[in-house]
Tab-separated table of N, CA and C in Angstrom:
chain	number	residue	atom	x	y	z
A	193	UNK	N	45.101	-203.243	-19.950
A	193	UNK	CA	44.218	-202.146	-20.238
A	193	UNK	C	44.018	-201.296	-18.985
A	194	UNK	N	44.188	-200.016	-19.312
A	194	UNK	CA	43.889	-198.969	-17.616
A	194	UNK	C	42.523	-198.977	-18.006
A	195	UNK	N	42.503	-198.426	-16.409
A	195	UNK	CA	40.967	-197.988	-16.401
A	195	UNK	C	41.247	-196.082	-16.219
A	196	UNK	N	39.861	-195.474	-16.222
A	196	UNK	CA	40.204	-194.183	-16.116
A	196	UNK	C	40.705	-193.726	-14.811
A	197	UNK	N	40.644	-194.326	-13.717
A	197	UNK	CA	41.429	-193.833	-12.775
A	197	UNK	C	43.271	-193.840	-12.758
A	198	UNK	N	43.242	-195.080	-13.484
A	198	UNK	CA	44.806	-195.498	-13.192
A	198	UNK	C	45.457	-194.510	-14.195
A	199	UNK	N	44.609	-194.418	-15.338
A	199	UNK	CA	44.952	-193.192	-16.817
A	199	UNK	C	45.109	-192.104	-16.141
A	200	UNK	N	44.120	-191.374	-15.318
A	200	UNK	CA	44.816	-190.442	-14.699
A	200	UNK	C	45.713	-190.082	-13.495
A	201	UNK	N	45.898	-191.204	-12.766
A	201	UNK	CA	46.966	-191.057	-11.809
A	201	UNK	C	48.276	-190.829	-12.498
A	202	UNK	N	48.382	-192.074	-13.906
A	202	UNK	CA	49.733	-191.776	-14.759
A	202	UNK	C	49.569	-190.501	-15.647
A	203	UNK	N	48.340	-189.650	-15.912
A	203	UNK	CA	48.740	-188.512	-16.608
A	203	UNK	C	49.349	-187.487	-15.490
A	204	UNK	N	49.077	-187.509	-14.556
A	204	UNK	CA	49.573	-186.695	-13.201
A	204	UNK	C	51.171	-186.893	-13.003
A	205	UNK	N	51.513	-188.326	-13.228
A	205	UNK	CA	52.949	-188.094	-13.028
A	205	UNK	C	53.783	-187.804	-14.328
A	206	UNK	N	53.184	-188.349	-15.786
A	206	UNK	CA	53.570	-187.752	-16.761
A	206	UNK	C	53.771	-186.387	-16.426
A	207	UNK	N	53.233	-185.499	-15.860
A	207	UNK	CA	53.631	-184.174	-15.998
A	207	UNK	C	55.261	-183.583	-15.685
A	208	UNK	N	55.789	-184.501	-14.694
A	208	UNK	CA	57.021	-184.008	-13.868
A	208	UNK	C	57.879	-185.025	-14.882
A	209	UNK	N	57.891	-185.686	-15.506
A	209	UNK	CA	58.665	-186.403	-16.114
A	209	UNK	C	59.228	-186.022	-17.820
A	210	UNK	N	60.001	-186.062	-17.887
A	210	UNK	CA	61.142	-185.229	-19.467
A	210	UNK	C	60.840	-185.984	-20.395
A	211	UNK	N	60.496	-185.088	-21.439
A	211	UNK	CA	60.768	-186.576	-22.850
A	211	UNK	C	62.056	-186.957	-23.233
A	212	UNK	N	61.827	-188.306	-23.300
A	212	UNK	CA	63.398	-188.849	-23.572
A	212	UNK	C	63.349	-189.926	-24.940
A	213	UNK	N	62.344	-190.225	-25.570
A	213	UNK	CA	62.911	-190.409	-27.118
A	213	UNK	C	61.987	-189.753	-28.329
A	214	UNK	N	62.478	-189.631	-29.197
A	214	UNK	CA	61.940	-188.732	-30.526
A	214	UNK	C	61.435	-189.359	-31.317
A	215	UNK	N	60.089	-189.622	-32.081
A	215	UNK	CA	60.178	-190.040	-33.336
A	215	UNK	C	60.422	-188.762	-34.530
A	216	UNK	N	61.571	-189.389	-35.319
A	216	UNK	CA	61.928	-188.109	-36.324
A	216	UNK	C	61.546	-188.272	-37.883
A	217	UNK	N	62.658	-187.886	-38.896
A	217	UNK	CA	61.977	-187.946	-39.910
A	217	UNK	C	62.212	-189.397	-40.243
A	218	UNK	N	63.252	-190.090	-39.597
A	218	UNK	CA	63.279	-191.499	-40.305
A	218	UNK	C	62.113	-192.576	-39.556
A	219	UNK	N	61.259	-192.417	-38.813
A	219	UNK	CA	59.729	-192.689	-38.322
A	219	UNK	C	60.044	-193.629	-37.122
A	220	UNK	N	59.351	-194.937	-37.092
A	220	UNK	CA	59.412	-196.243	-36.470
A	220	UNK	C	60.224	-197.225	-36.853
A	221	UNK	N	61.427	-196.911	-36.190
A	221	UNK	CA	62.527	-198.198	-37.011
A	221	UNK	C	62.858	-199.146	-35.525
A	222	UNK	N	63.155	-200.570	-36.102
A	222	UNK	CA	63.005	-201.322	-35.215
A	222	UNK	C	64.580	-200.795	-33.713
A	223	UNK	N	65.413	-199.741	-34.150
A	223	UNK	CA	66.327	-199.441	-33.386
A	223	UNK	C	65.627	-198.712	-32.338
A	224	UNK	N	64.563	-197.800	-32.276
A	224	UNK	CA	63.184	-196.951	-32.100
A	224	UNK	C	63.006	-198.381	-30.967
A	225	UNK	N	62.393	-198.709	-31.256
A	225	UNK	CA	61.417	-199.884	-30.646
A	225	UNK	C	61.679	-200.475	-29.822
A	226	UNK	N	63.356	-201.020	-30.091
A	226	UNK	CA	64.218	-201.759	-28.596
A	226	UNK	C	64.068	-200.289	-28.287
A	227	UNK	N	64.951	-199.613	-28.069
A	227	UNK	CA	64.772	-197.909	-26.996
A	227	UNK	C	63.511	-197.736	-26.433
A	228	UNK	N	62.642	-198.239	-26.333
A	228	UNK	CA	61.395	-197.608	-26.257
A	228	UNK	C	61.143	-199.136	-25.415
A	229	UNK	N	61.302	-200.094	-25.633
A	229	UNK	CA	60.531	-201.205	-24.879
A	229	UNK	C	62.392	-201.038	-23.722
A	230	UNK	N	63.320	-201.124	-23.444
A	230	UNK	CA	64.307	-201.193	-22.769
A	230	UNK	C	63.874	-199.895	-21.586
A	231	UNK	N	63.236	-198.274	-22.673
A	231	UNK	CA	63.232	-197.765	-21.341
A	231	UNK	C	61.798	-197.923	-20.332
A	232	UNK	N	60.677	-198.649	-21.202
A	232	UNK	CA	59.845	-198.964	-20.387
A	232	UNK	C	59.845	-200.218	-19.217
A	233	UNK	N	60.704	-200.818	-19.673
A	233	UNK	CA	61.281	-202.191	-18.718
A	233	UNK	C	61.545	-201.394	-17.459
A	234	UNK	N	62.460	-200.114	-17.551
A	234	UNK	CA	63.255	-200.024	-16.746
A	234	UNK	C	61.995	-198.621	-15.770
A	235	UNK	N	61.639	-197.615	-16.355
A	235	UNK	CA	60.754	-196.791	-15.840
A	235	UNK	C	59.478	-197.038	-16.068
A	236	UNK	N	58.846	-197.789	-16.922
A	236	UNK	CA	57.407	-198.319	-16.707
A	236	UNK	C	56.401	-196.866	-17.558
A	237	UNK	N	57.003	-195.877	-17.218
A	237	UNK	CA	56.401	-194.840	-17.745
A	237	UNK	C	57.348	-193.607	-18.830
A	238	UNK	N	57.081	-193.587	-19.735
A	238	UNK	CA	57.539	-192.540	-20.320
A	238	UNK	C	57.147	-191.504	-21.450
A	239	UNK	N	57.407	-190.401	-21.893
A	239	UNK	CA	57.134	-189.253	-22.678
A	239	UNK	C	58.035	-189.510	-23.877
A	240	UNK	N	57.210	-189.248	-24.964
A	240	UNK	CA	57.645	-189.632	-26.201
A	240	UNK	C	57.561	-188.219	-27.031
A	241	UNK	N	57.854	-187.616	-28.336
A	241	UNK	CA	57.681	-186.471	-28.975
A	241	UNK	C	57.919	-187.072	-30.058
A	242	UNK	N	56.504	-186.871	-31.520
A	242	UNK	CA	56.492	-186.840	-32.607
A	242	UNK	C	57.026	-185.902	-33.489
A	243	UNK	N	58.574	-185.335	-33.834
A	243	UNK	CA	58.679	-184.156	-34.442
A	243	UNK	C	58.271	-183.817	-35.645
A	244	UNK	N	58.255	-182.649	-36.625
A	244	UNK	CA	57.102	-182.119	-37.417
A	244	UNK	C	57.979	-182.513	-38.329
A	245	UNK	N	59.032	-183.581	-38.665
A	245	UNK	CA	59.140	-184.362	-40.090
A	245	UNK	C	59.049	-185.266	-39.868
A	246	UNK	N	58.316	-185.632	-39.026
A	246	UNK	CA	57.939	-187.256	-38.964
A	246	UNK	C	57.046	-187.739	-39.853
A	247	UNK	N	57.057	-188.793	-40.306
A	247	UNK	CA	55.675	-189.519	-41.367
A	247	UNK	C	54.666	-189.454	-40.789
A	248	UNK	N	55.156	-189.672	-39.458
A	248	UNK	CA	53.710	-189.832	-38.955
A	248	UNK	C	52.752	-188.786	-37.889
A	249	UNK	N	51.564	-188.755	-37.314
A	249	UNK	CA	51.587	-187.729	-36.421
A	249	UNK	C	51.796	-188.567	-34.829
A	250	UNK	N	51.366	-187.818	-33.942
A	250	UNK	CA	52.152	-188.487	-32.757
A	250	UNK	C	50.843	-189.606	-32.191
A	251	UNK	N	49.298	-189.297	-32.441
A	251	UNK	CA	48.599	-190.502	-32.253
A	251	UNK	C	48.837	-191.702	-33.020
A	252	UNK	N	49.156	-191.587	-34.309
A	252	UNK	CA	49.800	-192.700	-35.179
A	252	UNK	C	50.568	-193.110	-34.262
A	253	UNK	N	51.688	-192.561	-33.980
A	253	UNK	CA	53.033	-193.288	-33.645
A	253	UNK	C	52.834	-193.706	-32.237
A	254	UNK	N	52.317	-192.924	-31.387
A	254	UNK	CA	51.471	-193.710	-30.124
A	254	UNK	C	50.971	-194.891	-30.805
A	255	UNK	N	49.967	-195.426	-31.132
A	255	UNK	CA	49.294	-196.407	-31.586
A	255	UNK	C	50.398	-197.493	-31.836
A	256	UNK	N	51.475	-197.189	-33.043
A	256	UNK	CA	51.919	-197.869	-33.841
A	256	UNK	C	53.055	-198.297	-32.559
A	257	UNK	N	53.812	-197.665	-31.888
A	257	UNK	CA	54.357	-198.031	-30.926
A	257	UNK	C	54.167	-198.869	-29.450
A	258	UNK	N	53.140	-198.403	-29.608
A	258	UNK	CA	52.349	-198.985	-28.141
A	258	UNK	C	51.853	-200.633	-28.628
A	259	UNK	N	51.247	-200.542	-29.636
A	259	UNK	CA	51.244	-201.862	-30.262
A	259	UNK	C	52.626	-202.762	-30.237
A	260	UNK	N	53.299	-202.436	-30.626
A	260	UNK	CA	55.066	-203.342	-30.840
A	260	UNK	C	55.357	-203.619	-29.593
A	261	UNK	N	54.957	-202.722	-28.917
A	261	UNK	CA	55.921	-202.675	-27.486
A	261	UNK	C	54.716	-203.659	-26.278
A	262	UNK	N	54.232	-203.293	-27.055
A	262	UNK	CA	52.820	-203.867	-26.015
A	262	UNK	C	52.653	-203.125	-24.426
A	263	UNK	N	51.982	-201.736	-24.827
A	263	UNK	CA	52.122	-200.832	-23.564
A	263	UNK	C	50.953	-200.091	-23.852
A	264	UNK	N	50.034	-199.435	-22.855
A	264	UNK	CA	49.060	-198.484	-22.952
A	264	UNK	C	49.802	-197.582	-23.303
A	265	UNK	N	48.629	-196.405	-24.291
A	265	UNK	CA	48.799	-195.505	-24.337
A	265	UNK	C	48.004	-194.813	-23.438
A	266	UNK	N	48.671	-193.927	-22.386
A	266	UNK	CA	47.985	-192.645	-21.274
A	266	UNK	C	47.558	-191.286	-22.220
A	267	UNK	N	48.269	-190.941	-23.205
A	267	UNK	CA	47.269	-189.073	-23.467
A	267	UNK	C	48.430	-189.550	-24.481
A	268	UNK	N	47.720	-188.317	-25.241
A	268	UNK	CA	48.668	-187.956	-26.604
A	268	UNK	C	48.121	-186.551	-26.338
A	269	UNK	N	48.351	-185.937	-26.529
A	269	UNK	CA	48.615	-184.033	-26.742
A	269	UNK	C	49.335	-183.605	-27.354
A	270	UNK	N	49.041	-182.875	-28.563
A	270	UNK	CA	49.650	-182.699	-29.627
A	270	UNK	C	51.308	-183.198	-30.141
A	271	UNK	N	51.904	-182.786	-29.995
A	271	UNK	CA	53.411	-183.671	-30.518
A	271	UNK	C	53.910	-184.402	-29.321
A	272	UNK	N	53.334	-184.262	-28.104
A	272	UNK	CA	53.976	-185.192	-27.614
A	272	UNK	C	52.885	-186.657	-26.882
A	273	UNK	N	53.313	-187.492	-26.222
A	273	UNK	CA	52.593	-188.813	-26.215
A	273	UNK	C	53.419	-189.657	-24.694
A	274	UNK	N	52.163	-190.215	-23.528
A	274	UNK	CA	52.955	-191.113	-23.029
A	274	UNK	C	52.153	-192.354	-23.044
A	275	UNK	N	53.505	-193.607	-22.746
A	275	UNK	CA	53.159	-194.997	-22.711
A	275	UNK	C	54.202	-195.210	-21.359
A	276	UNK	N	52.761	-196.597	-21.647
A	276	UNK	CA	52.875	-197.073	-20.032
A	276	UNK	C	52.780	-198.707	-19.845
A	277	UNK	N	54.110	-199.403	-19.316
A	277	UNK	CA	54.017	-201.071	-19.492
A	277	UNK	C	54.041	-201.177	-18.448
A	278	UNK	N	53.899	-202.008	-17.495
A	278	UNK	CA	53.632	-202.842	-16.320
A	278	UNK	C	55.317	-203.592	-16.195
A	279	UNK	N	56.182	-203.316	-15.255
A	279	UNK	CA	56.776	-204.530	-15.237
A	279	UNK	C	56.764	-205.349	-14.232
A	280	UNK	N	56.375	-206.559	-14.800
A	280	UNK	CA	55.935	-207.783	-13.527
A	280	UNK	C	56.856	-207.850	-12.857
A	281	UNK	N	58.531	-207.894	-12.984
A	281	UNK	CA	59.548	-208.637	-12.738
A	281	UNK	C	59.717	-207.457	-11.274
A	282	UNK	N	59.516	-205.829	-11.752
A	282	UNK	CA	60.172	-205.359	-10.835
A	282	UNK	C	59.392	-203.993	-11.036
A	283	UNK	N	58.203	-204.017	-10.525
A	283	UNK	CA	57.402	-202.983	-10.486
A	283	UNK	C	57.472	-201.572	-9.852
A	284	UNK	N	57.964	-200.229	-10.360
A	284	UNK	CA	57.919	-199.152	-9.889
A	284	UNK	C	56.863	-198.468	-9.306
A	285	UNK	N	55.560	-198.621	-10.350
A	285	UNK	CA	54.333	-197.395	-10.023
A	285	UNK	C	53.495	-198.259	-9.843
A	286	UNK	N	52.710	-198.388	-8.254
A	286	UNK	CA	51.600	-198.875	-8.290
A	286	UNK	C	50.450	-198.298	-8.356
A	287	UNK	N	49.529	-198.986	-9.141
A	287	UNK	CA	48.236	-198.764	-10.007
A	287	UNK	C	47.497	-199.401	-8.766
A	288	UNK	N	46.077	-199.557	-8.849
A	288	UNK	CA	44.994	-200.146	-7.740
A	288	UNK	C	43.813	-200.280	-8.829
């Protein structure tokens, strides 16, 4: 769980960082889910985008994702969304 400081140190670097996976019209499929927990292993932080045929909206799919993956959610703002996992093994961003 962040606290509000660490939430906003990672909304600060969310800013410089690209979205790199989509949820589309076919929603949360478990192919979705490895992609999404593989690239948080590897960057710890990333930008997600709910597009407008998705089932779902992008706090849903924040939620519903962040749950599976087991990762905070940092901000959702309108279609797009970031999450944020910790990796013990080999930690990039330190939090305090």
């Amino acid at each position: 769980m962040l606290n509000s400081k660490q939430r906003a140190k990672l909304r600060g670097m969310a800013n410089t960082i690209d979205t790199i996976l989509q949820v589309g019209k076919g929603g949360i499929t478990d192919s979705l889910i490895t992609q999404v927990d593989e690239a948080l292993k590897a960057r710890e932080i990333i930008k997600m985008r709910a597009l407008d045929n998705a089932p779902s909206f992008a706090r849903e799919a924040a939620e519903e994702i962040a749950e599976k993956t087991n990762a905070d959610i940092v901000q959702v703002i309108g279609t797009r969304f970031v999450l944020f996992r910790r990796n013990h093994e080999n930690p990039k961003i330190q939090l305090k």
